[in-house]
Coordinates of C-alpha atoms and ligand atoms in Angstrom, one line a residue:
X28 CA 23.0 -13.6 -21.6
X29 CA 24.7 -10.8 -19.5
X30 CA 23.8 -10.0 -15.7
X31 CA 25.6 -7.1 -13.9
X32 CA 24.8 -6.4 -10.3
X33 CA 25.9 -2.5 -8.9
X34 CA 25.6 -1.9 -5.2
X35 CA 26.6 0.9 -3.1
X36 CA 25.7 3.7 -1.1
X37 CA 23.7 6.8 -2.2
X38 CA 25.1 9.2 -4.2
X39 CA 27.8 6.9 -5.8
X40 CA 26.5 7.7 -9.5
X41 CA 25.0 3.8 -9.5
X42 CA 22.0 5.3 -11.5
X43 CA 23.8 7.4 -13.9
X44 CA 26.4 4.7 -14.5
X45 CA 23.8 2.0 -14.8
X46 CA 21.8 3.3 -17.0
X47 CA 24.6 4.3 -19.7
X48 CA 26.2 0.5 -19.0
X49 CA 23.0 -1.0 -20.0
X50 CA 22.8 1.0 -23.0
X51 CA 26.1 0.2 -24.2
X52 CA 25.6 -3.5 -23.5
X53 CA 22.3 -3.4 -25.2
X54 CA 20.6 -5.3 -22.1
X55 CA 17.8 -4.1 -19.8
X56 CA 18.5 -1.7 -17.1
X57 CA 16.5 -2.2 -13.8
X58 CA 16.6 0.5 -10.7
X59 CA 15.8 -1.6 -7.7
X60 CA 15.5 1.4 -5.3
X61 CA 12.7 2.7 -7.5
X62 CA 10.8 -0.4 -6.2
X63 CA 11.4 0.5 -2.7
X64 CA 10.2 3.9 -3.2
X65 CA 7.1 3.0 -4.8
X66 CA 6.3 0.6 -1.6
X67 CA 7.8 3.6 0.6
X68 CA 5.0 5.9 -1.4
X69 CA 2.3 3.5 -0.8
X70 CA 3.2 3.4 2.7
X71 CA 3.0 6.9 3.0
X72 CA 0.0 7.4 1.1
X73 CA -1.8 4.9 3.6
X74 CA -0.9 7.1 6.3
X75 CA 1.8 5.0 7.7
X76 CA 3.9 7.0 10.1
X77 CA 7.6 6.6 10.4
X78 CA 9.4 4.4 11.8
X79 CA 7.5 1.5 10.1
X80 CA 7.7 -1.7 12.0
X81 CA 6.9 -5.3 11.1
X82 CA 3.4 -4.5 12.9
X83 CA 2.6 -2.0 10.1
X84 CA 2.2 -4.6 7.6
X85 CA 4.3 -3.0 4.8
X86 CA 4.9 -6.4 3.3
X87 CA 1.3 -6.7 2.6
X88 CA 1.6 -3.4 0.6
X89 CA 4.3 -4.8 -1.4
X90 CA 2.7 -8.1 -2.1
X91 CA -0.6 -6.2 -3.3
X92 CA 1.0 -3.3 -5.1
X93 CA 1.5 -3.6 -9.0
X94 CA 5.1 -2.1 -9.4
X95 CA 6.6 -1.9 -12.7
X96 CA 9.9 -0.2 -13.4
X97 CA 10.2 0.6 -17.2
X98 CA 12.4 2.1 -19.7
X99 CA 15.9 2.9 -20.4
X100 CA 18.7 5.7 -21.4
X101 CA 16.9 8.9 -20.4
X102 CA 13.4 7.6 -20.0
X103 CA 13.0 5.1 -17.1
X104 CA 9.7 5.5 -15.4
X105 CA 8.1 4.0 -12.1
X106 CA 4.4 3.0 -12.0
X107 CA 2.5 2.3 -9.1
X108 CA -0.8 0.4 -9.6
X109 CA -0.9 1.8 -13.3
X110 CA 0.1 5.4 -12.2
X111 CA 3.3 7.1 -13.3
X112 CA 4.7 8.0 -9.9
X113 CA 8.4 8.6 -11.3
X114 CA 9.0 12.2 -10.1
X115 CA 7.1 11.9 -6.7
X116 CA 9.3 9.0 -5.4
X117 CA 12.1 11.2 -5.5
X118 CA 11.3 13.4 -2.8
X119 CA 13.5 13.4 0.1
X120 CA 10.4 12.3 2.3
X121 CA 10.0 9.0 0.1
X122 CA 13.8 8.5 0.4
X123 CA 13.2 8.0 4.2
X124 CA 10.1 5.9 3.5
X125 CA 11.9 3.8 0.9
X126 CA 14.7 3.4 3.6
X127 CA 12.2 2.2 6.3
X128 CA 10.2 -0.2 4.1
X129 CA 13.3 -1.8 3.0
X130 CA 14.0 -2.9 6.3
X131 CA 10.9 -5.2 6.5
X132 CA 11.6 -8.8 5.7
X133 CA 8.4 -9.1 4.0
X134 CA 8.9 -6.4 1.9
X135 CA 12.5 -7.7 0.7
X136 CA 11.3 -11.0 0.1
X137 CA 8.7 -9.8 -2.4
X138 CA 11.0 -7.1 -4.2
X139 CA 14.2 -9.3 -4.3
X140 CA 12.1 -12.4 -5.5
X141 CA 10.4 -10.0 -8.5
X142 CA 14.1 -8.7 -9.4
X143 CA 15.3 -12.0 -9.5
X144 CA 12.8 -13.1 -11.9
X145 CA 13.6 -10.2 -14.2
X146 CA 17.3 -10.6 -14.0
X147 CA 17.1 -14.4 -15.3
X148 CA 14.7 -13.8 -17.4
X149 CA 16.1 -11.3 -19.7
X150 CA 19.5 -10.4 -18.3
X151 CA 20.7 -6.7 -17.8
X152 CA 22.2 -4.1 -15.3
X153 CA 20.6 -3.9 -12.0
X154 CA 21.5 -1.4 -9.2
X155 CA 20.6 -1.3 -5.6
X156 CA 22.1 -2.6 -2.0
X157 CA 21.7 -6.4 -2.3
X158 CA 21.8 -7.4 -5.8
X159 CA 25.4 -9.0 -5.7
X160 CA 24.9 -10.6 -1.9
X161 CA 20.7 -11.5 -2.2
X162 CA 19.1 -10.9 -6.2
X163 CA 21.8 -12.7 -8.1
X164 CA 24.8 -13.3 -6.0
X165 CA 25.9 -15.4 -8.8
X166 CA 26.1 -12.7 -11.6
X167 CA 29.3 -13.1 -13.5
X168 CA 30.1 -9.0 -13.1
X169 CA 29.5 -7.7 -9.4
X170 CA 30.5 -4.0 -8.7
X171 CA 30.7 -1.8 -5.7
X172 CA 30.9 1.9 -6.2
X173 CA 32.2 3.9 -3.3
X174 CA 32.8 7.6 -3.3
X175 CA 33.8 10.0 -0.7
X176 CA 31.1 11.1 1.5
X177 CA 31.6 15.0 0.7
X178 CA 32.0 14.1 -3.0
X179 CA 28.5 11.9 -2.5
X180 CA 26.5 14.8 -0.9
X181 CA 27.7 17.6 -3.6
X182 CA 26.2 15.1 -6.3
X183 CA 23.1 14.8 -4.4
X184 CA 23.1 18.6 -3.8
X185 CA 23.6 19.4 -7.0
X186 CA 20.9 17.0 -8.5
X187 CA 18.4 18.7 -6.1
X188 CA 19.4 22.1 -7.6
X189 CA 19.1 20.9 -11.1
X190 CA 15.4 19.5 -10.3
X191 CA 14.7 23.2 -8.9
X192 CA 14.5 21.9 -5.1
X193 CA 17.6 22.9 -3.6
X194 CA 18.4 21.9 0.0
X195 CA 21.0 23.3 2.2
X196 CA 24.6 20.9 1.4
X197 CA 24.8 20.2 5.4
X198 CA 21.5 19.0 5.4
X199 CA 21.5 16.7 2.5
X200 CA 24.6 15.2 3.7
X201 CA 23.3 14.5 7.3
X202 CA 20.1 12.9 5.7
X203 CA 22.0 10.9 3.1
X204 CA 24.4 9.4 6.1
X205 CA 21.4 8.8 8.2
X206 CA 20.0 6.7 5.2
X207 CA 23.2 4.9 4.6
X208 CA 23.9 4.0 8.0
X209 CA 20.2 2.4 8.5
X210 CA 20.5 0.6 4.9
X211 CA 23.9 -0.8 6.0
X212 CA 23.0 -2.0 9.8
X213 CA 19.5 -3.4 8.9
X214 CA 19.3 -7.0 9.7
X215 CA 17.9 -8.3 6.4
X216 CA 20.3 -8.2 3.2
X217 CA 22.2 -5.1 4.5
X218 CA 24.5 -2.8 2.1
X219 CA 28.0 -4.9 2.2
X220 CA 30.7 -5.5 0.3
X221 CA 32.7 -8.7 0.2
X222 CA 35.4 -9.9 -1.9
X223 CA 33.4 -11.3 -4.8
X224 CA 32.7 -7.3 -5.9
X225 CA 35.2 -5.1 -8.0
X226 CA 35.3 -2.1 -5.8
X227 CA 35.3 1.4 -7.9
X228 CA 35.9 4.5 -6.1
X229 CA 34.2 7.0 -8.6
X230 CA 35.2 10.2 -6.5
X231 CA 37.4 11.4 -8.9
X232 CA 36.2 9.7 -12.0
X233 CA 33.6 11.2 -14.8
X234 CA 30.5 9.1 -15.2
X235 CA 31.9 8.4 -18.6
X236 CA 35.2 7.0 -17.2
X237 CA 33.2 4.6 -14.7
X238 CA 31.1 3.4 -17.1
X239 CA 33.9 2.8 -19.7
X240 CA 36.1 0.9 -16.7
X241 CA 33.0 -1.4 -16.0
X242 CA 32.4 -2.1 -19.7
X243 CA 35.9 -3.2 -19.9
X244 CA 35.5 -5.4 -17.3
X245 CA 32.5 -7.2 -18.0
X246 CA 33.7 -7.3 -21.7
X247 CA 37.1 -8.2 -21.2
X248 CA 40.0 -5.9 -22.3
X249 CA 39.7 -6.8 -26.0
X250 CA 36.5 -5.1 -26.4
X251 CA 36.2 -2.1 -28.2
Ligands
DC10 O1 18.8 3.8 -4.5 P1 17.8 4.5 -3.9 O2 18.5 5.6 -3.3 O3 16.9 4.8 -4.8 O4 17.0 3.6 -2.7 C1 16.1 3.8 -2.0 C2 16.0 2.7 -0.9 O5 15.6 1.8 -1.1 C3 17.3 3.0 -0.2 O6 17.5 3.9 1.0 C4 17.5 1.7 0.1 C5 16.8 0.7 -0.5 N1 17.0 -0.2 -1.3 C6 17.4 -1.6 -0.7 O7 17.1 -1.8 0.3 N2 17.6 -2.5 -1.7 C7 17.8 -2.3 -2.8 N3 18.2 -3.3 -3.6 C8 17.7 -1.1 -3.3 C9 17.1 -0.2 -2.6

């Protein structure tokens, strides 16, 4: 059974690469950020205001909600209590809510336990912020993707243009850096890289090149 952990900040290509790598290895793909986004969406729908604190009881929301992230390749979907919220969870406001609820230990405990269960049941490529440090630290293949900040901001900017919801590049970069700083500095399982990861800088590589490199590292140099 293959378990691959992919961690890193936003805009490094984790989702694009993770989906393609999972398809090429023939294992499930799990976007763990989508689960935090679903809890973030629920928090906003319940009228919680940012910043969210432990007193807001986002933990109870995460425990009661039924969150399902399904599919692979081009058709990955997120369901919240049976409703398809795949598009709504990508809104910039929900990115802020996701990062906020992700700092609450009870939310993390709940989601990380579910993610670990899925990984151990069927293997897969899991991508997020704490997959190699907390969810499946024993995974044989652990990758930490990085890219220069201007490259990451441009990728996110182009993604928003493609989706028909463009924003100023400077605003995209500021928002991205604020979220990465929050994700890296929270007390509970922050985004962090240690010697157990293989670090891959994706700044000057195409998605296909990154997938190929990771695939070779997972399967060994003899793999076709
Ligand atoms: O990968 P993403 O941008 O969709 O993730 C949304 C937020 O969820 C991100 O700001 C950090 C948080 N997250 C996390 O704390 N741990 C994970 N394993 C995945 C995401």
